[in-house]
Structure formats: structure tokens, C-alpha cells
Coordinates of C-alpha atoms in Angstrom, one line a residue:
Chain A
M5 CA 13.1 -23.4 17.3
V6 CA 14.4 -20.1 18.6
H7 CA 12.2 -17.2 17.6
P8 CA 14.3 -14.1 16.8
H9 CA 12.0 -11.9 18.8
G10 CA 10.1 -14.3 21.0
G11 CA 8.0 -12.4 23.5
R12 CA 10.5 -9.5 23.8
R13 CA 9.6 -6.0 22.8
R14 CA 11.1 -5.1 19.5
V15 CA 13.1 -1.9 19.1
H16 CA 14.4 -0.5 15.8
V17 CA 18.1 0.1 15.9
G18 CA 17.7 3.8 15.3
D19 CA 15.4 4.0 18.4
L20 CA 17.9 2.5 20.8
R21 CA 18.3 4.7 23.9
P22 CA 20.7 4.7 26.8
G23 CA 19.7 2.0 29.2
D24 CA 18.6 -0.4 26.4
H25 CA 19.9 -3.9 26.5
A26 CA 18.7 -5.8 23.4
C27 CA 19.7 -8.9 21.6
L28 CA 19.9 -9.6 17.9
L29 CA 19.3 -13.2 16.9
F30 CA 20.2 -13.4 13.3
D31 CA 20.8 -16.0 10.6
S32 CA 21.4 -13.6 7.7
D33 CA 24.6 -11.8 7.1
E34 CA 22.7 -9.1 5.3
E35 CA 20.5 -8.5 8.3
R36 CA 23.5 -8.3 10.6
A37 CA 25.3 -5.9 8.2
L38 CA 22.3 -3.6 8.0
L39 CA 21.7 -3.6 11.7
L40 CA 25.4 -3.0 12.6
G41 CA 25.5 -0.2 10.1
G42 CA 22.5 1.4 11.7
F43 CA 24.0 0.9 15.1
L44 CA 27.3 2.7 14.1
L45 CA 25.5 5.6 12.4
G46 CA 23.1 5.9 15.3
G47 CA 26.2 6.2 17.6
L48 CA 27.7 8.9 15.4
D49 CA 24.4 10.9 15.3
A50 CA 23.9 10.6 19.1
K51 CA 27.5 11.5 19.9
D52 CA 28.1 8.1 21.6
K53 CA 31.3 6.3 22.2
I54 CA 31.2 2.8 20.5
L55 CA 32.8 -0.3 21.9
Y56 CA 32.8 -3.4 19.8
L57 CA 33.4 -6.7 21.7
A58 CA 34.5 -9.0 18.9
G59 CA 34.3 -12.8 19.3
E60 CA 36.2 -15.5 17.5
G61 CA 36.8 -14.5 13.9
G62 CA 35.3 -11.0 14.5
P63 CA 36.6 -7.8 12.9
T64 CA 40.1 -6.9 14.2
G65 CA 40.2 -3.3 13.2
H66 CA 38.0 -0.4 12.1
E67 CA 38.3 -1.2 8.4
A68 CA 37.2 -4.8 8.9
L69 CA 34.2 -3.8 11.0
L70 CA 33.1 -1.1 8.5
D71 CA 33.5 -3.6 5.6
R72 CA 31.2 -6.0 7.4
C73 CA 28.5 -3.2 7.4
R74 CA 28.5 -2.7 3.6
F75 CA 27.6 1.0 3.8
P76 CA 26.1 1.8 0.5
A77 CA 27.2 5.4 0.7
G78 CA 30.7 4.6 1.9
P79 CA 31.9 4.1 5.4
P80 CA 31.5 6.9 8.0
D81 CA 34.5 8.3 9.8
L82 CA 34.7 6.7 13.2
S83 CA 38.2 7.7 14.2
G84 CA 38.4 8.4 17.9
R85 CA 34.8 7.2 18.4
L86 CA 35.3 3.4 18.1
E87 CA 37.2 0.9 20.1
I88 CA 37.4 -2.8 19.2
V89 CA 38.1 -5.4 21.9
G90 CA 39.4 -8.7 20.5
P91 CA 38.6 -12.1 21.9
E92 CA 41.9 -12.4 23.7
E93 CA 40.9 -9.4 25.8
D94 CA 37.4 -10.7 26.6
S95 CA 38.7 -13.8 28.1
S96 CA 41.3 -15.3 30.4
G97 CA 44.6 -16.8 29.2
R98 CA 42.8 -20.2 28.9
G99 CA 40.4 -18.7 26.4
E100 CA 37.5 -18.6 28.9
L101 CA 35.2 -15.7 29.2
E102 CA 35.7 -13.8 32.5
P103 CA 32.3 -12.1 33.2
A104 CA 33.4 -10.0 36.1
A105 CA 36.7 -8.8 34.5
L106 CA 34.8 -8.0 31.3
L107 CA 32.3 -6.0 33.2
E108 CA 35.0 -4.1 35.0
R109 CA 36.5 -3.3 31.6
L110 CA 33.1 -2.0 30.3
R111 CA 32.6 0.1 33.4
A112 CA 36.0 1.7 32.9
A113 CA 35.2 2.3 29.3
A114 CA 31.9 3.9 30.2
D115 CA 33.7 6.2 32.7
R116 CA 36.2 7.2 30.1
S117 CA 33.6 8.0 27.5
R118 CA 31.7 10.1 29.9
R119 CA 34.9 12.0 30.8
E120 CA 35.6 12.5 27.1
G121 CA 32.1 14.1 26.8
Y122 CA 30.2 11.4 25.0
R123 CA 26.6 10.9 25.8
T124 CA 26.8 7.3 26.5
L125 CA 28.8 4.1 25.8
R126 CA 27.3 2.1 23.0
I127 CA 28.3 -1.6 23.1
A128 CA 27.9 -4.1 20.3
A129 CA 28.9 -7.6 21.5
D130 CA 29.5 -10.7 19.4
L131 CA 30.4 -13.1 22.1
G132 CA 28.3 -16.1 20.9
T133 CA 31.3 -17.2 18.9
L134 CA 33.1 -17.9 22.2
L135 CA 30.6 -20.7 23.2
R136 CA 32.2 -24.1 23.1
N137 CA 30.6 -26.0 26.0
G138 CA 28.0 -25.7 28.8
R139 CA 30.5 -23.9 31.1
D140 CA 30.9 -21.2 28.4
V141 CA 27.1 -20.7 28.3
H142 CA 27.0 -20.4 32.0
R143 CA 29.7 -17.7 32.0
L144 CA 28.0 -15.8 29.2
L145 CA 24.7 -15.9 31.0
R146 CA 26.5 -14.5 34.1
Y147 CA 28.0 -11.8 32.0
E148 CA 24.6 -10.9 30.5
A149 CA 23.1 -10.7 34.0
L150 CA 25.8 -8.4 35.2
L151 CA 25.4 -6.3 32.1
A152 CA 21.7 -6.1 32.7
A153 CA 22.3 -4.8 36.2
E154 CA 24.7 -2.2 34.8
F155 CA 22.0 -0.6 32.7
V156 CA 19.9 0.8 35.5
D157 CA 21.8 4.0 35.5
D158 CA 21.4 4.6 31.7
E159 CA 25.2 5.1 31.2
A160 CA 25.4 2.5 28.4
L161 CA 23.3 0.7 25.8
A162 CA 24.2 -2.7 24.3
V163 CA 23.3 -4.9 21.4
C164 CA 24.3 -8.6 21.9
Q165 CA 24.5 -10.5 18.6
Y166 CA 24.0 -14.2 18.5
D167 CA 24.2 -16.1 15.2
L168 CA 21.4 -18.7 15.1
R169 CA 23.4 -20.8 12.7
R170 CA 26.3 -21.2 15.2
C171 CA 24.6 -21.5 18.6
D172 CA 22.9 -24.3 20.4
P173 CA 19.1 -23.6 20.5
A174 CA 18.7 -24.3 24.2
A175 CA 21.6 -21.9 25.0
L176 CA 20.1 -19.3 22.7
D177 CA 16.8 -19.4 24.5
A178 CA 18.5 -18.8 27.8
L179 CA 20.6 -16.0 26.4
A180 CA 17.7 -14.4 24.6
A181 CA 15.7 -14.4 27.8
A182 CA 18.4 -12.4 29.5
H183 CA 17.4 -9.4 27.2
P184 CA 14.3 -7.4 27.8
R185 CA 14.2 -6.3 24.1
S186 CA 15.2 -7.5 20.7
V187 CA 16.5 -5.2 18.1
E188 CA 15.7 -5.1 14.4
V189 CA 16.6 -2.9 11.5
D190 CA 15.1 0.5 11.0
P191 CA 11.8 0.5 9.0
L192 CA 11.9 1.2 5.3
V193 CA 8.7 3.2 5.8
R194 CA 7.6 4.9 9.0
T195 CA 4.7 7.3 8.9
A196 CA 1.9 8.0 11.3
D197 CA -0.2 5.3 9.7
L198 CA 2.2 2.8 8.1
V199 CA 5.3 1.0 9.1
V200 CA 7.1 -1.4 6.7
V201 CA 10.1 -3.3 8.0
R202 CA 12.6 -5.5 6.1
T203 CA 12.7 -9.1 7.4
F204 CA 15.3 -11.6 6.7
S205 CA 14.4 -15.2 7.6
P206 CA 12.7 -15.8 5.3
P207 CA 13.4 -12.6 3.3
G208 CA 10.5 -10.2 3.0
L209 CA 8.7 -7.3 4.6
R210 CA 6.5 -6.9 7.6
I211 CA 3.7 -4.4 6.9
E212 CA 1.9 -2.8 9.8
G213 CA -0.9 -0.2 9.9
A214 CA -3.0 1.3 7.1
V215 CA -2.3 1.4 3.3
D216 CA -4.5 3.8 1.4
A217 CA -4.1 6.1 -1.6
G218 CA -1.8 8.4 0.4
S219 CA 0.7 5.6 1.0
H220 CA 0.8 3.6 -2.2
G221 CA 4.1 5.3 -3.1
H222 CA 5.7 4.1 0.2
L223 CA 4.5 0.6 -0.3
R224 CA 5.7 0.5 -3.9
E225 CA 9.2 1.6 -2.7
A226 CA 9.3 -0.9 0.1
L227 CA 8.4 -3.7 -2.4
Q228 CA 11.1 -2.4 -4.7
S229 CA 13.6 -2.9 -1.9
V230 CA 13.0 -6.6 -2.0
A231 CA 12.6 -6.9 -5.7
A232 CA 16.2 -8.1 -6.2
V233 CA 16.0 -10.9 -3.5
R234 CA 16.9 -14.2 -5.0
G235 CA 14.2 -16.7 -3.9
D236 CA 10.8 -16.4 -2.5
V237 CA 9.6 -13.4 -0.5
R238 CA 7.3 -13.4 2.4
L239 CA 5.1 -10.4 3.3
E240 CA 3.9 -10.6 6.9
M241 CA 0.5 -8.8 7.2
S242 CA -1.0 -9.8 10.5
R243 CA -0.7 -6.2 11.8
V244 CA -2.3 -4.6 8.7
E245 CA -5.3 -2.7 9.9
F246 CA -6.5 -1.5 6.5
L247 CA -5.3 -2.2 3.0
D248 CA -7.2 -0.7 0.1
L249 CA -7.8 -2.1 -3.4
G250 CA -4.9 -0.1 -4.9
G251 CA -2.6 -1.5 -2.2
L252 CA -3.7 -5.0 -2.9
R253 CA -3.1 -4.5 -6.6
L254 CA 0.5 -3.4 -5.8
L255 CA 1.0 -6.7 -4.1
M256 CA -0.4 -8.6 -7.1
T257 CA 1.7 -6.7 -9.5
F258 CA 4.7 -7.5 -7.3
A259 CA 3.8 -11.2 -7.3
R260 CA 3.5 -11.3 -11.1
A261 CA 6.9 -9.7 -11.5
R262 CA 8.4 -12.2 -9.1
A263 CA 6.7 -15.1 -10.9
A264 CA 8.4 -14.0 -14.2
R265 CA 11.7 -14.8 -12.4
H266 CA 10.2 -18.1 -11.1
Y267 CA 10.0 -16.9 -7.5
A268 CA 6.9 -16.7 -5.3
V269 CA 5.4 -14.1 -3.0
E270 CA 3.8 -15.4 0.1
L271 CA 1.2 -13.3 2.0
T272 CA 0.9 -14.5 5.6
G273 CA -1.4 -13.3 8.4
L274 CA -3.9 -11.8 6.0
L275 CA -7.1 -10.7 7.7
P276 CA -10.1 -12.8 6.4
H277 CA -11.8 -9.9 4.6
L278 CA -8.7 -9.3 2.5
L279 CA -8.5 -13.0 1.6
R280 CA -12.2 -12.7 0.6
V281 CA -11.6 -9.6 -1.6
I282 CA -8.6 -11.2 -3.2
T283 CA -10.7 -14.3 -4.1
L284 CA -13.7 -12.2 -5.2
I285 CA -11.6 -10.4 -7.8
G286 CA -9.9 -13.7 -8.8
W287 CA -6.5 -12.4 -7.7
D288 CA -6.0 -15.6 -5.8
R289 CA -5.0 -17.1 -9.1
T290 CA -2.2 -14.5 -9.6
P291 CA 0.9 -16.2 -10.8
G292 CA 3.6 -16.3 -8.1
L293 CA 1.1 -15.6 -5.3
R294 CA 0.9 -17.9 -2.3
L295 CA -1.7 -17.2 0.3
G296 CA -0.6 -18.3 3.8
A297 CA -2.8 -18.8 6.8
A298 CA -5.2 -16.1 7.6
H299 CA -5.1 -14.1 10.8
A300 CA -8.0 -13.7 13.3
Y301 CA -9.5 -10.3 14.0
Chain B
M25 CA -32.7 -18.6 -37.5
P26 CA -31.6 -15.3 -39.1
T27 CA -27.9 -14.8 -38.8
D28 CA -27.6 -11.1 -39.4
H29 CA -27.3 -10.6 -35.6
A30 CA -24.9 -13.5 -35.1
D31 CA -22.2 -12.4 -37.5
G32 CA -21.2 -9.1 -35.9
T33 CA -18.3 -8.8 -33.5
G34 CA -20.0 -6.7 -30.7
F35 CA -22.6 -7.4 -28.1
V36 CA -26.1 -8.4 -29.4
H37 CA -28.8 -8.3 -26.8
H38 CA -32.3 -9.7 -27.5
A39 CA -35.3 -10.2 -25.2
C40 CA -37.7 -13.2 -25.6
L41 CA -41.1 -13.0 -24.0
Y42 CA -42.6 -16.5 -23.7
G43 CA -45.8 -17.8 -22.1
S44 CA -45.3 -21.5 -22.4
D45 CA -42.6 -24.2 -22.5
E46 CA -43.2 -24.4 -26.3
E47 CA -42.7 -20.7 -26.7
F48 CA -39.5 -20.9 -24.7
L49 CA -38.1 -23.7 -26.8
A50 CA -39.2 -22.1 -30.0
T51 CA -36.6 -19.4 -29.4
A52 CA -34.1 -21.1 -27.0
L53 CA -33.6 -24.4 -28.8
P54 CA -32.6 -23.2 -32.2
F55 CA -30.4 -20.4 -30.6
V56 CA -28.6 -23.0 -28.4
R57 CA -28.5 -25.7 -31.0
D58 CA -27.1 -23.5 -33.8
G59 CA -24.4 -22.3 -31.5
L60 CA -23.4 -25.8 -30.5
V61 CA -23.4 -26.9 -34.1
A62 CA -21.1 -24.0 -35.0
G63 CA -18.7 -25.0 -32.2
E64 CA -19.5 -21.8 -30.2
P65 CA -19.4 -21.8 -26.4
V66 CA -23.1 -21.7 -25.3
L67 CA -24.3 -20.9 -21.8
A68 CA -27.9 -21.4 -20.6
A69 CA -28.3 -19.4 -17.3
T70 CA -32.0 -20.0 -16.7
T71 CA -34.4 -21.8 -14.4
P72 CA -33.7 -25.5 -13.6
A73 CA -37.0 -26.4 -15.3
N74 CA -35.9 -24.6 -18.5
I75 CA -32.5 -26.2 -18.4
E76 CA -34.2 -29.6 -18.2
L77 CA -36.5 -28.7 -21.2
L78 CA -33.4 -27.7 -23.2
R79 CA -31.4 -30.8 -22.3
D80 CA -34.3 -33.0 -23.2
A81 CA -34.8 -31.3 -26.6
L82 CA -31.1 -31.2 -27.4
G83 CA -30.5 -34.9 -26.9
E84 CA -26.8 -35.8 -27.2
R85 CA -25.9 -32.3 -27.9
A86 CA -26.8 -31.4 -24.3
H87 CA -23.4 -32.6 -23.2
A88 CA -21.8 -29.6 -24.8
L89 CA -24.1 -27.1 -23.2
D90 CA -22.8 -25.0 -20.3
T91 CA -25.6 -24.3 -17.7
A92 CA -26.1 -22.3 -14.6
E93 CA -29.1 -22.1 -12.3
T94 CA -29.8 -18.4 -12.9
A95 CA -30.7 -17.5 -9.3
Y96 CA -27.1 -18.3 -8.3
F97 CA -25.4 -16.8 -11.4
G98 CA -24.9 -13.5 -9.7
R99 CA -27.1 -12.7 -6.8
R100 CA -27.1 -9.0 -7.5
P101 CA -26.6 -7.0 -10.7
V102 CA -23.0 -6.2 -10.2
E103 CA -22.3 -9.9 -9.5
R104 CA -24.4 -10.8 -12.6
V105 CA -22.2 -8.7 -14.8
S106 CA -19.0 -10.2 -13.2
A107 CA -20.5 -13.7 -13.8
F108 CA -21.0 -13.0 -17.5
L109 CA -17.5 -11.6 -17.8
R110 CA -16.0 -14.6 -16.0
Y111 CA -17.8 -17.0 -18.3
H112 CA -16.6 -15.0 -21.3
D113 CA -13.0 -14.9 -20.1
R114 CA -13.0 -18.6 -19.3
R115 CA -14.6 -19.8 -22.6
A116 CA -13.6 -17.1 -25.2
R117 CA -11.9 -18.3 -28.3
P118 CA -10.2 -16.0 -30.7
G119 CA -12.4 -15.0 -33.6
R120 CA -15.4 -16.9 -32.3
R121 CA -18.7 -15.4 -30.9
M122 CA -20.3 -17.0 -27.9
R123 CA -24.0 -17.3 -26.9
M124 CA -25.7 -16.8 -23.6
L125 CA -29.3 -17.5 -22.7
A126 CA -29.6 -15.3 -19.6
E127 CA -32.9 -15.2 -17.8
P128 CA -33.1 -12.8 -14.9
M129 CA -35.0 -13.8 -11.8
W130 CA -37.8 -11.3 -11.0
G131 CA -40.0 -13.2 -8.5
G132 CA -40.1 -12.0 -4.9
R133 CA -37.8 -9.0 -5.5
S134 CA -38.4 -5.7 -3.8
A135 CA -39.3 -2.6 -5.9
R136 CA -35.8 -1.3 -5.4
Q137 CA -34.3 -4.6 -6.6
V138 CA -36.6 -4.8 -9.6
A139 CA -35.4 -1.3 -10.5
E140 CA -31.8 -2.3 -10.1
W141 CA -32.2 -5.4 -12.4
K142 CA -34.1 -3.4 -15.0
R143 CA -31.3 -0.8 -14.9
M144 CA -28.7 -3.6 -15.3
E145 CA -30.5 -5.1 -18.3
S146 CA -30.4 -1.8 -20.0
G147 CA -26.8 -1.3 -18.8
L148 CA -25.6 -4.5 -20.4
N149 CA -25.9 -2.8 -23.8
V150 CA -23.2 -0.4 -22.7
L151 CA -21.1 -2.6 -20.3
L152 CA -20.7 -5.5 -22.7
A153 CA -20.8 -3.5 -25.9
E154 CA -17.3 -4.7 -27.0
L155 CA -17.8 -8.4 -26.3
P156 CA -18.5 -10.9 -29.1
V157 CA -21.5 -12.2 -27.2
W158 CA -25.0 -12.9 -28.5
M159 CA -27.3 -12.8 -25.5
I160 CA -31.0 -13.7 -25.4
C161 CA -32.8 -12.9 -22.2
P162 CA -36.0 -14.9 -21.7
Y163 CA -38.9 -13.4 -19.7
D164 CA -41.6 -15.8 -18.6
T165 CA -44.8 -13.8 -18.9
R166 CA -46.6 -16.4 -16.7
A167 CA -44.3 -15.4 -13.8
V168 CA -43.2 -11.8 -14.3
S169 CA -45.4 -8.7 -13.9
A170 CA -46.7 -6.8 -16.9
D171 CA -44.4 -3.9 -15.9
V172 CA -41.3 -6.1 -16.0
A173 CA -42.4 -7.7 -19.3
A174 CA -42.9 -4.2 -20.8
A175 CA -39.5 -3.1 -19.5
A176 CA -37.9 -6.0 -21.5
C177 CA -38.8 -4.1 -24.7
V178 CA -37.3 -0.9 -23.4
T179 CA -34.0 -2.5 -22.2
H180 CA -33.4 -4.7 -25.3
P181 CA -33.1 -3.3 -28.8
V182 CA -34.6 -6.4 -30.4
R183 CA -37.2 -9.0 -29.3
M184 CA -37.2 -12.6 -30.5
D185 CA -40.5 -14.3 -31.3
G186 CA -39.7 -17.9 -32.1
E187 CA -36.8 -17.4 -34.5
R188 CA -38.0 -14.0 -35.8
A189 CA -36.4 -10.8 -34.6
H190 CA -38.4 -7.7 -34.2
P191 CA -36.9 -4.3 -33.3
C192 CA -38.2 -2.9 -30.1
A193 CA -39.8 0.5 -30.9
R194 CA -39.6 1.6 -27.2
Y195 CA -35.9 0.7 -26.8
T196 CA -34.4 3.5 -24.8
D197 CA -30.8 4.8 -24.6
P198 CA -29.4 3.1 -21.4
L199 CA -28.1 6.3 -19.9
A200 CA -31.4 8.0 -20.3
Y201 CA -33.2 4.9 -19.0
A202 CA -31.0 4.6 -15.9
A203 CA -31.5 8.3 -15.0
A204 CA -35.3 7.9 -15.2
I205 CA -35.9 4.6 -13.6
G206 CA -36.3 3.6 -10.0
P207 CA -36.5 5.3 -6.7
P208 CA -33.5 7.6 -5.9
P209 CA -31.4 6.4 -2.9
D210 CA -32.8 7.2 0.5
T211 CA -31.9 10.6 1.9
A212 CA -30.3 10.8 5.3
P213 CA -32.7 11.5 8.2
A214 CA -31.9 14.3 10.5
T215 CA -30.7 11.8 13.1
A216 CA -27.9 10.4 10.8
A217 CA -24.3 10.6 11.9
R218 CA -22.6 13.2 9.8
M219 CA -19.1 14.2 8.8
G220 CA -17.4 16.4 6.2
P221 CA -17.3 17.6 3.6
T222 CA -13.6 16.7 3.6
A223 CA -10.9 15.7 1.1
D224 CA -9.4 13.4 3.8
A225 CA -10.2 9.8 2.6
S226 CA -8.9 8.2 5.8
A227 CA -11.0 10.4 8.0
V228 CA -14.1 9.3 6.0
R229 CA -13.0 5.7 6.4
L230 CA -12.4 5.9 10.1
F231 CA -15.7 7.7 10.7
A232 CA -17.5 4.9 8.8
R233 CA -15.7 2.2 10.7
E234 CA -16.6 3.9 14.0
R235 CA -20.3 4.2 13.1
A236 CA -20.4 0.6 11.8
A237 CA -18.9 -0.6 15.1
V238 CA -21.5 1.5 17.0
A239 CA -24.1 -0.3 14.9
G240 CA -22.8 -3.6 16.2
L241 CA -20.7 -4.8 13.3
T242 CA -17.6 -6.7 14.2
G243 CA -14.8 -8.8 12.6
E244 CA -15.0 -9.4 8.9
R245 CA -18.4 -7.7 8.5
L246 CA -17.0 -4.5 10.1
A247 CA -13.9 -4.6 8.0
L248 CA -15.9 -5.1 4.8
A249 CA -18.2 -2.2 5.6
E250 CA -15.2 0.0 6.2
F251 CA -13.7 -1.3 2.9
A252 CA -16.9 -0.5 0.9
V253 CA -17.2 3.1 2.2
A254 CA -13.5 3.7 1.8
E255 CA -13.5 2.6 -1.8
A256 CA -16.7 4.5 -2.7
A257 CA -15.3 7.6 -1.0
G258 CA -11.9 7.1 -2.7
Y259 CA -13.6 6.9 -6.1
L260 CA -15.4 10.2 -5.5
L261 CA -12.3 11.9 -4.1
A262 CA -10.1 11.0 -7.1
A263 CA -11.5 14.0 -8.9
D264 CA -9.3 17.1 -8.5
G265 CA -10.5 19.3 -5.7
A266 CA -13.2 16.9 -4.6
R267 CA -14.6 16.8 -1.1
V268 CA -17.2 14.4 0.2
A269 CA -19.7 14.5 3.0
L270 CA -20.7 11.2 4.7
R271 CA -24.0 10.4 6.4
I272 CA -24.6 7.1 8.1
W273 CA -27.7 5.8 9.8
E274 CA -29.3 2.4 10.7
V275 CA -32.3 0.9 8.9
P276 CA -33.7 -2.5 9.7
G277 CA -31.2 -5.1 8.5
A278 CA -28.7 -2.6 7.1
L279 CA -26.4 0.3 7.6
A280 CA -27.3 3.0 5.1
C281 CA -24.6 5.4 4.0
E282 CA -24.8 8.5 1.8
L283 CA -21.8 10.0 0.2
L284 CA -22.3 13.5 -1.3
R285 CA -19.9 15.3 -3.6
D286 CA -20.3 18.7 -5.1
D287 CA -18.9 17.8 -8.4
P288 CA -15.7 19.6 -9.4
H289 CA -15.9 21.1 -12.9
G290 CA -16.3 18.3 -15.5
A291 CA -16.5 15.5 -12.9
S292 CA -19.6 13.4 -12.9
V293 CA -20.3 9.7 -12.2
P294 CA -21.6 7.7 -15.2
A295 CA -24.7 5.7 -14.3
F296 CA -22.9 2.4 -15.1
A297 CA -19.6 3.2 -13.4
G298 CA -18.2 0.4 -11.3
F299 CA -20.0 -2.5 -12.9
L300 CA -16.9 -4.1 -14.5
P301 CA -14.6 -6.1 -12.3
P302 CA -10.9 -5.1 -12.0
A303 CA -8.8 -6.3 -15.0
E304 CA -5.1 -6.6 -15.2
A305 CA -4.6 -2.9 -15.8
P306 CA -5.9 -0.6 -13.1
D307 CA -9.0 1.5 -13.8
P308 CA -10.4 4.4 -11.8
E309 CA -13.7 2.6 -11.4
D310 CA -12.1 -0.5 -9.7
G311 CA -12.8 0.8 -6.3
L312 CA -16.4 1.6 -7.1
W313 CA -16.8 -2.0 -8.4
L314 CA -15.6 -3.3 -5.1
A315 CA -17.9 -0.9 -3.2
R316 CA -20.8 -2.2 -5.3
T317 CA -19.8 -5.8 -4.7
L318 CA -19.4 -5.4 -1.0
S319 CA -22.7 -3.5 -0.5
E320 CA -26.2 -4.9 -0.6
S321 CA -26.9 -2.1 -3.0
L322 CA -25.1 1.0 -4.3
E323 CA -27.0 3.6 -6.2
V324 CA -25.6 6.6 -8.1
C325 CA -27.7 9.7 -8.4
A326 CA -26.8 12.8 -10.2
E327 CA -28.5 15.8 -8.7
G328 CA -27.5 18.8 -10.9
P329 CA -23.9 19.6 -10.0
R330 CA -23.9 17.1 -7.1
T331 CA -23.4 13.3 -7.0
R332 CA -25.1 11.3 -4.3
L333 CA -24.0 7.6 -3.7
G334 CA -26.3 5.6 -1.6
L335 CA -24.9 2.4 -0.1
R336 CA -26.6 -0.2 2.0
L337 CA -24.3 -2.4 4.0
A338 CA -25.4 -5.7 5.6
G339 CA -26.3 -4.9 9.2
L340 CA -26.1 -6.8 12.4
R341 CA -29.5 -8.4 11.8
D342 CA -28.7 -9.6 8.3
A343 CA -28.3 -13.3 9.0
E344 CA -27.4 -14.2 5.4
C345 CA -23.8 -13.2 5.4
G346 CA -23.0 -14.0 9.0

């Protein structure tokens, strides 16, 4: 199985900086939409030029790309800022990816964006759809290697998207290894003490840091954001340093509400003392609650 | 057996001082048998020897009797209250009273523990007041001290002698009793680590964690010590304008903590706060219950306009919960 993040350092899409070369291994259209939306908005904020390398079946124009991002507040105005390169331009006449030619094209685009006064060239690539055989994998790996070498001068940043549902696991492992970082959506909560990130496979949240009386509101809102998920929800807790009784109660209330819709909430990576407290109170019998494996200190 | 006590809907709390197996059975057997005949849930939380006496005397009816070896039915007062409530919640039937024979263990306890158990016996009159439970607490005068036997008549409004009920003339209001009984929590020595007063709950928690780590606690025990102090401090800080000071020091086998609050206007900590486990709806005392449950002991002391909470947390040398 390919792990979406593996041993790579995670970066939130809003934290991408010039020089970053990160992969997105996804198997949820919702995750891709949120991430791509964050990527485009981040480019607007940072005054970057955006280049979208579309693969087979990818968006052919601005409108199609913005539709794919499902902006809740309506699509931003990207006119003049966004260039979309279709699959016929990524590859040779025979439909094969030409790494060197593509790199040349990116270099020219980077030069152009700099001359136009943009901070950097922000590349989103969806080239996994071009993979048909082992030779394609080899070419794509060559392209990724060239791209990685290109980033030493901080003139570009790139997110390479690979759909776990469409790519061969062995090829994905190799492609993922070509990226020093993996990108994920921006946190729902980010304070000095608490970070909560939406996760997608399976759907849920990853909670990191400390939850106390001062952050119950944040946790409640984060839980609310996955309240409409159809199906079970997983809360990944292995990086929770402290979770008070009030915070635990919020999780139990959430599980009960999910149980009313015949869905479960799984808590994974709980520290043993939290498991013990949950059991002490009898909350281990909360309807809808599933307690996954505990996490060592 | 007179039924005037058995027909009410609230908590009925009787003591029974017995000096022989016969005296024990003279009260316990009709109490238990009448309950079983009436189809009431009946629990006997007493010594294994007394459970055997009861079973032998009940014959076939013994199959319907719920039993618990009393030493393991709540090791400490807060756990004892939780055990009673768990039993009640599991066995309660609408419109029906239940009976509990609940004999506390006194042998081998320290003076501090004896005071805590006496305080709890008195506190049950308040804590369980709404429950449809008839509880008789047997005290074995062959085993308990005269002081403990005398306290039974102060902490129970009625004493059973065989099947006859006698009001206890020395029965004392639980709040007044709790305030008067027992040694106050230890005060911090000059060498204790100190922080605050502060309104910052996470600063109190992190200081406690740091000191517990310095005392050698690690892993789960460290996390539980941090949790206990955090919840106790959180309870005190929930009052508007409250600030707490924390003192921590090591004593043999335990980490002692003192939380001090100059009570904001109108805020005070009831003596029996935090004895009831969390229910479905949140309660401000839930955190204090958890702090009590995770501590070896937690004492509340009102000192004029100031509240002092004394906690003892299992230390590095406590081999029991390792």
C-alpha cells in the first residue's frame, strides 16, 4: 500500500514556499478540490504566476479548473495569472511525455513570470494520467528528477498530483520518493497549542497538540466540519499531547450524534491514559464510538 | 421488619452495629430476604464471610442476591460512590426501590483514610439523596475501633438493631460533619516548588507536569498526574475572576500538590463536590470527580475566604499502580 505521506515531511498547502516540490497522493476528489483551491488562492495572495499541467481528461480552461475546486465563496478572478497546458503540449506527437522539452517549457514560463513581476512560478501538475506503461513511468521519473534540480534556485514551486486510484502502487512509490515533501490541506484549526487537519482516506480529522478549556470551541467547530460526512469518521489522535475531560466529552457527544445516523467514530492512536479515563467514566460504551489501537508514549 | 423506611422514594441510610454472626444476620437476613421476596434488586457488598453467612441462610433465594467483596467495591471513597451509582444504574427499575447492604472496610486504614471514609459515610446522605435506595451499613464491633463505631451513629440518621430502627441522636448534618472531621490537608513546606497565583490553566498544568517529571514520573503515570492537577485547577478557575496558586513537593510514595484559590465573591467549594461521576449532561464538578478519581486522595478545605485543595498523586515509589 502506498502511504499518502510516507516518510516525507508534510507541508500545508498555504505554507508552500518558493523552492518547495511536493506531491499530493490522493484518492478523494474532495481532498483534491480543497487542496487545489488552497493552491490557487495561495498563488493569488502571494502574487505568483500559476501554471497548470493538465493530464488526460484534465481541465481544459479556467472555468473547468475553477469548477473542479468547488470554491464555496465563488471562484476567484485568475485572469492573466493562470496558464493551463494541455496533455498534447506536455508530450510528443506520439503521446509520450518528453521530460527535457517539458522542463524547457517550464523554464521559459518561469522566466516570463519573473519578467512580468510575479514572485515565483507556481506549478500544479497532474501528469499521472499520462502513465500507460513502464516507459511512461521512467519518463515521468526523469521529469520529476529534472524538476527537483530546477528548484534549487527558488524560482518555482510545484505540487505534483497523483491519483491513488489510477496509478500502479510500485510506480507511485517511486514517484512519491522523488518528492522531499508531501502537501496536505490547510488546518481547520491552527493555534499555538492546537492543530486540527481534515483527513480524507478514511474521512476524519487529525488532532495534534493540546485541547483544554481555551480550545473547546475550536475542537467543536472542527468536529462540525465533518458532521455531514456520509459514513464512518476517523479521528487520528497519536499527536495529542493533552486532552482534558471537556474535550473528551466533545468527542463522545460527537460519536453519539453520529450513532443516531448509524455511523461510527473511530479514535485511533489514543494515549493509554486517555483510554483509561474513557473506560473509568464508562464512555467506552458510548454508542457509535470505536476505540482503535492505543499509541505508546 | 418495619416498612416505614422502605416505602419512600429517596435515599434511606441506616447503620447496623453487630458483634456476632447472629447479630449480623438478625438485621441483614430479613433486610435482604424481604427485598428479594418483593422482587427488588438487592446487593450485599460485605466481607466474604458475611456473604457466605447470608447465602447459607437464604437457601435457594441466594441465587437472586447480587454480591460484591466489599474491599474491592470501590477502593477509595470516590470510587465507592461511583460503584454504588453504577450498580444503581445497571439494576434500577422504574418505580422500584433497591436495597444495598454496604459494609465499609476499616481495618488497617491510616488515620487520614479513616477520616475520608467517615466523611463519605456522612456524605452519602447528601450525594445519594435522590436515589430510591435503602442502604444498611453494617459495622462489625469485633473489628472496628470504638471511635469508628461511634462515628456510625453520627453519619447515619438511623441505627438498626435486629429489625428495629432507632433514630441516632448524635446524627450530624453532613456538611457540618465534613468541616469538623479529619486532619486538614498537608500544607506545603518552604521547599515546595511554587507557581502563581495565575488564571492561566495551561501554565498550571505544564508546571505540574514538569514537576511530576522531575519527581521521576513517566509515561501513563506522568500523564495521569498532569490530568488530575489540570482538572482540579480547571474546576477552581471556572469561577469568574479566579486565580490559583500551585505548590508541589515530594513525600514518600507520593507527589503532594496544593492548589490555593482566594475565592471570588460567592464562590466556594462544597465539601462533597466532585463525588458524583460524569453523567450524560456536563456538570461543573465533572473535572473535580476525575481529579479525585486519579488522585490517591483529594481533600477540600475552606479557610475563610480561601479554598485549599490537597492532592496526593501516586509517586515513583508507589508500586501498586505501576
